[in-house]
Structures are given as structure tokens and as C-alpha cells.
Amino acid sequence: AQTVTQSQPEMSVQEAETVTLSCTYDTSENNYYLFWYKQPPSRQMILVIRQEAYKQQNATENRFSVNFQKAAKSFSLKISDSQLGDTAMYFCAFMKPGNTGKLIFGQGTTLQVKP
Amino acid sequence: DTGVSQDPRHKITKRGQNVTFRCDPISEHNRLYWYRQTLGQGPEFLTYFQNEAQLEKSRLLSDRFSAERPKGSFSTLEIQRTEQGDSAMYLCASSLGSSEAGELFFGEGSRLTVL
């Protein structure tokens, strides 16, 4: 069975600084998808960034980028130029091929951006 | 608002009572998902529908839980004979089958408290 582990329950960063959230996963699959979702306080969860395992190039979306290390089964999220609106809970998630939408989430990391 | 909507947002009930949650997905989305999120944890997959067909159910979905999507539009999640362990946030999400893998659109959730 696949598992996703986020070992940092809480993190904080100063506005405009850079922060990296860690995620490791375990799977015997060779092809899969990895995601970072953001859940702001009392608001719905939204997709931040997606990585397909067969793509070697790390995904980037504006200020958000990932460091995908397939052999190490590591998938970290880097947030550059942190903004107050980045304050949220961040979840790392795994999905097997087939696009069923069945995501396996980590425990989450609460990120506080301080002014 | 054309996002995923869930009703009620909060429900407090006594142990042993039945509760029903409703989810209205984004109108053109043919896939609908239910997840459960307990405090401090990531969401856990419960079930998903493609149109009106329920294609997968998690082992977490005991016999007391039933989900329907009768006309392929809105969905209901019913919990019978509620137990204190059912207390959680129940999240609904939807997606278009042809969309990028794993891009789910979540509602704000229905929080259940069982006394």
C-alpha cells in the first residue's frame, strides 16, 4: 500500500522569504502522480502543483516549485517570496495511474507566514 | 458561485442518529468524490462516482455509510446510527474525467460532531 509522510507538522516563514516543505512517500509503482494541495483556514482545498513521475523535470508554478527525487521517494515544495496569503495547511498527495482521483494524502504541514 | 457546494456546513447530532450530507459538484463535472478528514490529519478517500455509477468504495466506508448520486448530478452521503468516531469533516470534490490527472475541486466541507 502507498503511504505519504510529512514530517513537519508546523512551519513558519517571514514574508518575502523562501520556505521548503518536505514530503516522502512509499510505493512500488513506477509511474504515478504527486501533488501539493493547499487548504487555507476555513476555505476549500486547492491544487498548488502537480508532478508526473515519468517526467524528470521538476514542476514549477509561479512562486511554487518542487524538488522531485524519484529514487529517494522525496517530493518537497519550495515557496519563494512567501506572501501572507500562503498561510495555510499544505498536503502532499499521491495518486496511481488511471486518473481515478483517489488521492492518498499526507498528514499535512501548517505554514504560517509572518509579516 | 459555481464551485462545489456542500450542505449543511455543520451538523451536531447525538450518537445513534442518522445524518445526511449533500454535495453539488461543478455542473459540467462527471466525477464526484467523498473524502473524510479528521482533526490534524489529511483527507482519506471514501468513495467516488463517475456520472451515477459508484466505481470505488474504501474499506473505511462501513455498512453504516451509504453514498448515492442518482442522476449523475448532486450526491448524498448518509451515515446511519452515528458513532463518536464518525466526528470529522466530510469533503466533497468533483472533476472532469478528461481534465489533468488529480485536479480535484473541493467544497468547503461538512463538519460532523457526534455527541
PDB file of C-alpha atoms in Angstrom:
ATOM      1  CA  ALA A   1       0.000   0.000   0.000  1.00  0.00           C
ATOM      2  CA  GLN A   2       1.108   3.515  -0.710  1.00  0.00           C
ATOM      3  CA  THR A   3       1.899   5.887   2.139  1.00  0.00           C
ATOM      4  CA  VAL A   4       2.709   9.579   2.248  1.00  0.00           C
ATOM      5  CA  THR A   5       4.608  11.152   5.138  1.00  0.00           C
ATOM      6  CA  GLN A   6       5.008  14.802   6.012  1.00  0.00           C
ATOM      7  CA  SER A   7       7.356  15.069   8.964  1.00  0.00           C
ATOM      8  CA  GLN A   8       6.939  18.788   9.652  1.00  0.00           C
ATOM      9  CA  PRO A   9       3.627  19.430  11.454  1.00  0.00           C
ATOM     10  CA  GLU A  10       4.205  23.195  11.610  1.00  0.00           C
ATOM     11  CA  MET A  11       6.492  25.693   9.957  1.00  0.00           C
ATOM     12  CA  SER A  12       6.784  29.440   9.839  1.00  0.00           C
ATOM     13  CA  VAL A  13       8.494  31.858   7.478  1.00  0.00           C
ATOM     14  CA  GLN A  14       8.885  35.596   7.229  1.00  0.00           C
ATOM     15  CA  GLU A  15       7.086  37.367   4.444  1.00  0.00           C
ATOM     16  CA  ALA A  16       9.201  37.518   1.245  1.00  0.00           C
ATOM     17  CA  GLU A  17      11.448  34.683   2.418  1.00  0.00           C
ATOM     18  CA  THR A  18      11.685  31.162   0.966  1.00  0.00           C
ATOM     19  CA  VAL A  19      10.452  28.034   2.692  1.00  0.00           C
ATOM     20  CA  THR A  20      10.627  24.327   1.817  1.00  0.00           C
ATOM     21  CA  LEU A  21       8.080  21.759   2.914  1.00  0.00           C
ATOM     22  CA  SER A  22       9.118  18.112   2.951  1.00  0.00           C
ATOM     23  CA  CYS A  23       7.275  15.018   1.805  1.00  0.00           C
ATOM     24  CA  THR A  24       8.311  11.403   1.409  1.00  0.00           C
ATOM     25  CA  TYR A  25       6.256   8.563   0.043  1.00  0.00           C
ATOM     26  CA  ASP A  26       6.409   4.851  -0.378  1.00  0.00           C
ATOM     27  CA  THR A  27       5.216   2.932  -3.403  1.00  0.00           C
ATOM     28  CA  SER A  28       6.181   0.017  -5.590  1.00  0.00           C
ATOM     29  CA  GLU A  29       4.677   1.696  -8.641  1.00  0.00           C
ATOM     30  CA  ASN A  30       6.961   3.057 -11.321  1.00  0.00           C
ATOM     31  CA  ASN A  31       4.553   5.582 -12.704  1.00  0.00           C
ATOM     32  CA  TYR A  32       2.353   7.797 -10.571  1.00  0.00           C
ATOM     33  CA  TYR A  33       1.427  11.387  -9.824  1.00  0.00           C
ATOM     34  CA  LEU A  34       2.354  13.602  -6.898  1.00  0.00           C
ATOM     35  CA  PHE A  35       0.602  16.750  -5.795  1.00  0.00           C
ATOM     36  CA  TRP A  36       0.702  19.565  -3.317  1.00  0.00           C
ATOM     37  CA  TYR A  37      -2.671  20.856  -2.177  1.00  0.00           C
ATOM     38  CA  LYS A  38      -3.248  23.980  -0.091  1.00  0.00           C
ATOM     39  CA  GLN A  39      -6.038  24.305   2.490  1.00  0.00           C
ATOM     40  CA  PRO A  40      -6.393  27.883   3.795  1.00  0.00           C
ATOM     41  CA  PRO A  41      -8.156  28.347   7.139  1.00  0.00           C
ATOM     42  CA  SER A  42     -11.890  27.654   6.758  1.00  0.00           C
ATOM     43  CA  ARG A  43     -11.646  27.540   2.986  1.00  0.00           C
ATOM     44  CA  GLN A  44     -11.621  24.814   0.402  1.00  0.00           C
ATOM     45  CA  MET A  45      -8.571  22.874  -0.616  1.00  0.00           C
ATOM     46  CA  ILE A  46      -6.971  23.846  -3.918  1.00  0.00           C
ATOM     47  CA  LEU A  47      -4.320  22.262  -6.102  1.00  0.00           C
ATOM     48  CA  VAL A  48      -0.969  24.036  -5.980  1.00  0.00           C
ATOM     49  CA  ILE A  49       1.248  21.930  -8.193  1.00  0.00           C
ATOM     50  CA  ARG A  50       1.409  18.528  -9.885  1.00  0.00           C
ATOM     51  CA  GLN A  51       4.329  16.245 -10.837  1.00  0.00           C
ATOM     52  CA  GLU A  52       4.204  13.193 -13.065  1.00  0.00           C
ATOM     53  CA  ALA A  53       6.744  10.585 -12.002  1.00  0.00           C
ATOM     54  CA  TYR A  54       7.939   9.804 -15.509  1.00  0.00           C
ATOM     55  CA  LYS A  55       8.916  13.443 -16.066  1.00  0.00           C
ATOM     56  CA  GLN A  56      12.399  14.198 -14.815  1.00  0.00           C
ATOM     57  CA  GLN A  57      11.924  17.949 -14.939  1.00  0.00           C
ATOM     58  CA  ASN A  58      10.699  19.462 -11.704  1.00  0.00           C
ATOM     59  CA  ALA A  59       7.328  21.199 -11.954  1.00  0.00           C
ATOM     60  CA  THR A  60       7.045  24.926 -11.317  1.00  0.00           C
ATOM     61  CA  GLU A  61       4.028  27.212 -10.947  1.00  0.00           C
ATOM     62  CA  ASN A  62       5.000  30.844 -10.441  1.00  0.00           C
ATOM     63  CA  ARG A  63       6.423  31.078  -6.898  1.00  0.00           C
ATOM     64  CA  PHE A  64       5.905  27.364  -6.243  1.00  0.00           C
ATOM     65  CA  SER A  65       8.340  24.689  -7.337  1.00  0.00           C
ATOM     66  CA  VAL A  66       9.079  21.113  -6.401  1.00  0.00           C
ATOM     67  CA  ASN A  67      12.205  19.052  -5.896  1.00  0.00           C
ATOM     68  CA  PHE A  68      11.260  15.570  -7.059  1.00  0.00           C
ATOM     69  CA  GLN A  69      13.772  12.860  -6.201  1.00  0.00           C
ATOM     70  CA  LYS A  70      12.292   9.621  -7.532  1.00  0.00           C
ATOM     71  CA  ALA A  71      14.965   7.269  -6.256  1.00  0.00           C
ATOM     72  CA  ALA A  72      14.747   8.763  -2.777  1.00  0.00           C
ATOM     73  CA  LYS A  73      10.921   8.933  -2.984  1.00  0.00           C
ATOM     74  CA  SER A  74      11.048  12.536  -1.919  1.00  0.00           C
ATOM     75  CA  PHE A  75       8.844  15.386  -3.123  1.00  0.00           C
ATOM     76  CA  SER A  76       9.432  18.745  -1.461  1.00  0.00           C
ATOM     77  CA  LEU A  77       7.654  22.034  -2.135  1.00  0.00           C
ATOM     78  CA  LYS A  78       9.536  25.309  -2.275  1.00  0.00           C
ATOM     79  CA  ILE A  79       7.630  28.541  -1.862  1.00  0.00           C
ATOM     80  CA  SER A  80       9.603  31.605  -2.918  1.00  0.00           C
ATOM     81  CA  ASP A  81       8.809  35.190  -1.945  1.00  0.00           C
ATOM     82  CA  SER A  82       6.313  33.994   0.676  1.00  0.00           C
ATOM     83  CA  GLN A  83       3.139  36.044   0.983  1.00  0.00           C
ATOM     84  CA  LEU A  84       0.656  36.354   3.836  1.00  0.00           C
ATOM     85  CA  GLY A  85      -1.914  34.596   1.663  1.00  0.00           C
ATOM     86  CA  ASP A  86       0.288  31.499   1.607  1.00  0.00           C
ATOM     87  CA  THR A  87      -0.657  30.850   5.230  1.00  0.00           C
ATOM     88  CA  ALA A  88      -2.451  27.507   5.083  1.00  0.00           C
ATOM     89  CA  MET A  89      -2.184  23.804   5.654  1.00  0.00           C
ATOM     90  CA  TYR A  90      -0.282  22.086   2.859  1.00  0.00           C
ATOM     91  CA  PHE A  91      -0.879  18.474   1.943  1.00  0.00           C
ATOM     92  CA  CYS A  92       1.313  16.252  -0.150  1.00  0.00           C
ATOM     93  CA  ALA A  93      -0.653  13.639  -2.086  1.00  0.00           C
ATOM     94  CA  PHE A  94      -0.019  10.565  -4.228  1.00  0.00           C
ATOM     95  CA  MET A  95      -2.104   9.037  -6.980  1.00  0.00           C
ATOM     96  CA  LYS A  96      -1.600   5.864  -9.008  1.00  0.00           C
ATOM     97  CA  PRO A  97      -2.087   5.995 -12.755  1.00  0.00           C
ATOM     98  CA  GLY A  98      -5.625   5.752 -14.052  1.00  0.00           C
ATOM     99  CA  ASN A  99      -6.774   9.222 -13.080  1.00  0.00           C
ATOM    100  CA  THR A 100      -9.392   7.934 -10.687  1.00  0.00           C
ATOM    101  CA  GLY A 101      -8.956  10.928  -8.402  1.00  0.00           C
ATOM    102  CA  LYS A 102      -8.234   8.612  -5.492  1.00  0.00           C
ATOM    103  CA  LEU A 103      -5.583  10.625  -3.690  1.00  0.00           C
ATOM    104  CA  ILE A 104      -3.540   9.428  -0.732  1.00  0.00           C
ATOM    105  CA  PHE A 105      -2.719  12.411   1.445  1.00  0.00           C
ATOM    106  CA  GLY A 106      -0.009  13.047   3.997  1.00  0.00           C
ATOM    107  CA  GLN A 107      -0.771  14.406   7.443  1.00  0.00           C
ATOM    108  CA  GLY A 108      -0.218  17.987   6.384  1.00  0.00           C
ATOM    109  CA  THR A 109       2.104  20.842   7.306  1.00  0.00           C
ATOM    110  CA  THR A 110       0.691  24.041   8.754  1.00  0.00           C
ATOM    111  CA  LEU A 111       2.573  27.006   7.321  1.00  0.00           C
ATOM    112  CA  GLN A 112       2.402  30.405   8.968  1.00  0.00           C
ATOM    113  CA  VAL A 113       3.732  33.378   7.008  1.00  0.00           C
ATOM    114  CA  LYS A 114       4.662  36.183   9.369  1.00  0.00           C
ATOM    115  CA  PRO A 115       4.668  39.872   8.399  1.00  0.00           C
TER     116      PRO A 115
ATOM    117  CA  ASP B   1     -20.749  30.850  -7.045  1.00  0.00           C
ATOM    118  CA  THR B   2     -20.052  27.965  -9.419  1.00  0.00           C
ATOM    119  CA  GLY B   3     -17.786  25.949  -7.152  1.00  0.00           C
ATOM    120  CA  VAL B   4     -18.538  22.751  -5.258  1.00  0.00           C
ATOM    121  CA  SER B   5     -21.124  23.371  -2.569  1.00  0.00           C
ATOM    122  CA  GLN B   6     -21.866  21.243   0.468  1.00  0.00           C
ATOM    123  CA  ASP B   7     -24.782  21.300   2.866  1.00  0.00           C
ATOM    124  CA  PRO B   8     -25.018  21.534   5.799  1.00  0.00           C
ATOM    125  CA  ARG B   9     -21.702  23.119   6.708  1.00  0.00           C
ATOM    126  CA  HIS B  10     -22.011  21.996  10.299  1.00  0.00           C
ATOM    127  CA  LYS B  11     -24.062  19.239  11.890  1.00  0.00           C
ATOM    128  CA  ILE B  12     -24.220  18.323  15.551  1.00  0.00           C
ATOM    129  CA  THR B  13     -26.037  15.121  16.363  1.00  0.00           C
ATOM    130  CA  LYS B  14     -26.427  12.613  19.135  1.00  0.00           C
ATOM    131  CA  ARG B  15     -24.933   9.169  18.919  1.00  0.00           C
ATOM    132  CA  GLY B  16     -27.265   6.751  17.192  1.00  0.00           C
ATOM    133  CA  GLN B  17     -28.957   9.331  14.960  1.00  0.00           C
ATOM    134  CA  ASN B  18     -28.802   9.321  11.172  1.00  0.00           C
ATOM    135  CA  VAL B  19     -27.308  12.204   9.228  1.00  0.00           C
ATOM    136  CA  THR B  20     -27.224  13.066   5.535  1.00  0.00           C
ATOM    137  CA  PHE B  21     -24.871  15.391   3.710  1.00  0.00           C
ATOM    138  CA  ARG B  22     -25.417  16.802   0.253  1.00  0.00           C
ATOM    139  CA  CYS B  23     -22.856  17.794  -2.339  1.00  0.00           C
ATOM    140  CA  ASP B  24     -23.483  19.780  -5.504  1.00  0.00           C
ATOM    141  CA  PRO B  25     -20.472  19.488  -7.822  1.00  0.00           C
ATOM    142  CA  ILE B  26     -19.401  21.883 -10.516  1.00  0.00           C
ATOM    143  CA  SER B  27     -22.100  21.436 -13.134  1.00  0.00           C
ATOM    144  CA  GLU B  28     -20.077  20.008 -16.003  1.00  0.00           C
ATOM    145  CA  HIS B  29     -18.015  17.659 -13.828  1.00  0.00           C
ATOM    146  CA  ASN B  30     -18.828  13.981 -14.315  1.00  0.00           C
ATOM    147  CA  ARG B  31     -16.762  12.715 -11.377  1.00  0.00           C
ATOM    148  CA  LEU B  32     -17.593  13.207  -7.734  1.00  0.00           C
ATOM    149  CA  TYR B  33     -15.602  12.158  -4.678  1.00  0.00           C
ATOM    150  CA  TRP B  34     -16.146  11.922  -0.945  1.00  0.00           C
ATOM    151  CA  TYR B  35     -13.274  12.223   1.497  1.00  0.00           C
ATOM    152  CA  ARG B  36     -13.167  12.289   5.295  1.00  0.00           C
ATOM    153  CA  GLN B  37     -10.769  14.477   7.239  1.00  0.00           C
ATOM    154  CA  THR B  38     -10.231  14.170  10.968  1.00  0.00           C
ATOM    155  CA  LEU B  39      -8.565  16.893  13.011  1.00  0.00           C
ATOM    156  CA  GLY B  40      -4.892  17.281  12.225  1.00  0.00           C
ATOM    157  CA  GLN B  41      -4.910  14.644   9.501  1.00  0.00           C
ATOM    158  CA  GLY B  42      -5.024  14.599   5.758  1.00  0.00           C
ATOM    159  CA  PRO B  43      -8.211  13.668   3.908  1.00  0.00           C
ATOM    160  CA  GLU B  44      -8.948   9.977   3.440  1.00  0.00           C
ATOM    161  CA  PHE B  45     -10.688   8.677   0.343  1.00  0.00           C
ATOM    162  CA  LEU B  46     -14.160   7.221   0.908  1.00  0.00           C
ATOM    163  CA  THR B  47     -15.765   6.730  -2.485  1.00  0.00           C
ATOM    164  CA  TYR B  48     -16.148   8.121  -5.969  1.00  0.00           C
ATOM    165  CA  PHE B  49     -18.720   8.270  -8.738  1.00  0.00           C
ATOM    166  CA  GLN B  50     -18.452   8.637 -12.453  1.00  0.00           C
ATOM    167  CA  ASN B  51     -21.801  10.026 -13.501  1.00  0.00           C
ATOM    168  CA  GLU B  52     -24.292   7.981 -11.456  1.00  0.00           C
ATOM    169  CA  ALA B  53     -22.107   4.882 -11.104  1.00  0.00           C
ATOM    170  CA  GLN B  54     -20.264   4.350  -7.836  1.00  0.00           C
ATOM    171  CA  LEU B  55     -16.944   2.981  -9.057  1.00  0.00           C
ATOM    172  CA  GLU B  56     -14.953   2.528  -5.882  1.00  0.00           C
ATOM    173  CA  LYS B  57     -15.561   2.354  -2.155  1.00  0.00           C
ATOM    174  CA  SER B  58     -12.925   2.450   0.548  1.00  0.00           C
ATOM    175  CA  ARG B  59     -12.849  -0.088   3.341  1.00  0.00           C
ATOM    176  CA  LEU B  60     -13.377   2.955   5.577  1.00  0.00           C
ATOM    177  CA  LEU B  61     -16.931   3.086   4.271  1.00  0.00           C
ATOM    178  CA  SER B  62     -18.632   0.725   6.676  1.00  0.00           C
ATOM    179  CA  ASP B  63     -22.138  -0.664   6.259  1.00  0.00           C
ATOM    180  CA  ARG B  64     -23.475   2.350   8.127  1.00  0.00           C
ATOM    181  CA  PHE B  65     -22.334   4.644   5.325  1.00  0.00           C
ATOM    182  CA  SER B  66     -24.081   4.932   2.000  1.00  0.00           C
ATOM    183  CA  ALA B  67     -23.495   7.345  -0.854  1.00  0.00           C
ATOM    184  CA  GLU B  68     -25.649   7.976  -3.886  1.00  0.00           C
ATOM    185  CA  ARG B  69     -25.573  10.090  -6.984  1.00  0.00           C
ATOM    186  CA  PRO B  70     -28.944   9.242  -8.500  1.00  0.00           C
ATOM    187  CA  LYS B  71     -28.962  11.428 -11.602  1.00  0.00           C
ATOM    188  CA  GLY B  72     -25.267  11.966 -12.024  1.00  0.00           C
ATOM    189  CA  SER B  73     -25.502  15.461 -10.597  1.00  0.00           C
ATOM    190  CA  PHE B  74     -25.655  16.032  -6.840  1.00  0.00           C
ATOM    191  CA  SER B  75     -24.656  13.358  -4.332  1.00  0.00           C
ATOM    192  CA  THR B  76     -25.696  12.441  -0.809  1.00  0.00           C
ATOM    193  CA  LEU B  77     -23.690  10.747   1.906  1.00  0.00           C
ATOM    194  CA  GLU B  78     -25.759   9.174   4.658  1.00  0.00           C
ATOM    195  CA  ILE B  79     -24.400   7.894   7.946  1.00  0.00           C
ATOM    196  CA  GLN B  80     -26.732   5.681   9.932  1.00  0.00           C
ATOM    197  CA  ARG B  81     -26.515   5.088  13.686  1.00  0.00           C
ATOM    198  CA  THR B  82     -23.752   7.629  14.100  1.00  0.00           C
ATOM    199  CA  GLU B  83     -20.870   6.932  16.469  1.00  0.00           C
ATOM    200  CA  GLN B  84     -18.499   9.369  18.125  1.00  0.00           C
ATOM    201  CA  GLY B  85     -15.737   8.121  15.839  1.00  0.00           C
ATOM    202  CA  ASP B  86     -17.678   9.461  12.878  1.00  0.00           C
ATOM    203  CA  SER B  87     -16.931  13.010  14.007  1.00  0.00           C
ATOM    204  CA  ALA B  88     -14.940  14.541  11.161  1.00  0.00           C
ATOM    205  CA  MET B  89     -15.042  16.904   8.224  1.00  0.00           C
ATOM    206  CA  TYR B  90     -16.639  15.298   5.193  1.00  0.00           C
ATOM    207  CA  LEU B  91     -15.233  16.742   1.992  1.00  0.00           C
ATOM    208  CA  CYS B  92     -16.758  16.505  -1.439  1.00  0.00           C
ATOM    209  CA  ALA B  93     -14.786  17.104  -4.607  1.00  0.00           C
ATOM    210  CA  SER B  94     -15.504  16.946  -8.301  1.00  0.00           C
ATOM    211  CA  SER B  95     -13.552  16.753 -11.517  1.00  0.00           C
ATOM    212  CA  LEU B  96     -13.934  16.385 -15.230  1.00  0.00           C
ATOM    213  CA  GLY B  97     -12.784  12.977 -16.394  1.00  0.00           C
ATOM    214  CA  SER B  98     -10.839  14.478 -19.216  1.00  0.00           C
ATOM    215  CA  SER B  99      -9.058  17.023 -17.053  1.00  0.00           C
ATOM    216  CA  GLU B 100      -5.479  16.838 -15.882  1.00  0.00           C
ATOM    217  CA  ALA B 101      -4.940  13.912 -13.539  1.00  0.00           C
ATOM    218  CA  GLY B 102      -5.604  14.618  -9.902  1.00  0.00           C
ATOM    219  CA  GLU B 103      -7.053  18.086 -10.309  1.00  0.00           C
ATOM    220  CA  LEU B 104      -9.948  17.856  -7.912  1.00  0.00           C
ATOM    221  CA  PHE B 105     -12.105  20.804  -6.954  1.00  0.00           C
ATOM    222  CA  PHE B 106     -13.078  20.592  -3.313  1.00  0.00           C
ATOM    223  CA  GLY B 107     -16.004  22.019  -1.421  1.00  0.00           C
ATOM    224  CA  GLU B 108     -15.623  23.659   1.975  1.00  0.00           C
ATOM    225  CA  GLY B 109     -16.761  20.507   3.727  1.00  0.00           C
ATOM    226  CA  SER B 110     -19.483  19.416   6.114  1.00  0.00           C
ATOM    227  CA  ARG B 111     -18.313  19.180   9.713  1.00  0.00           C
ATOM    228  CA  LEU B 112     -19.991  16.473  11.770  1.00  0.00           C
ATOM    229  CA  THR B 113     -19.892  16.400  15.547  1.00  0.00           C
ATOM    230  CA  VAL B 114     -21.376  13.346  17.239  1.00  0.00           C
ATOM    231  CA  LEU B 115     -22.101  13.810  20.935  1.00  0.00           C
TER     232      LEU B 115
END
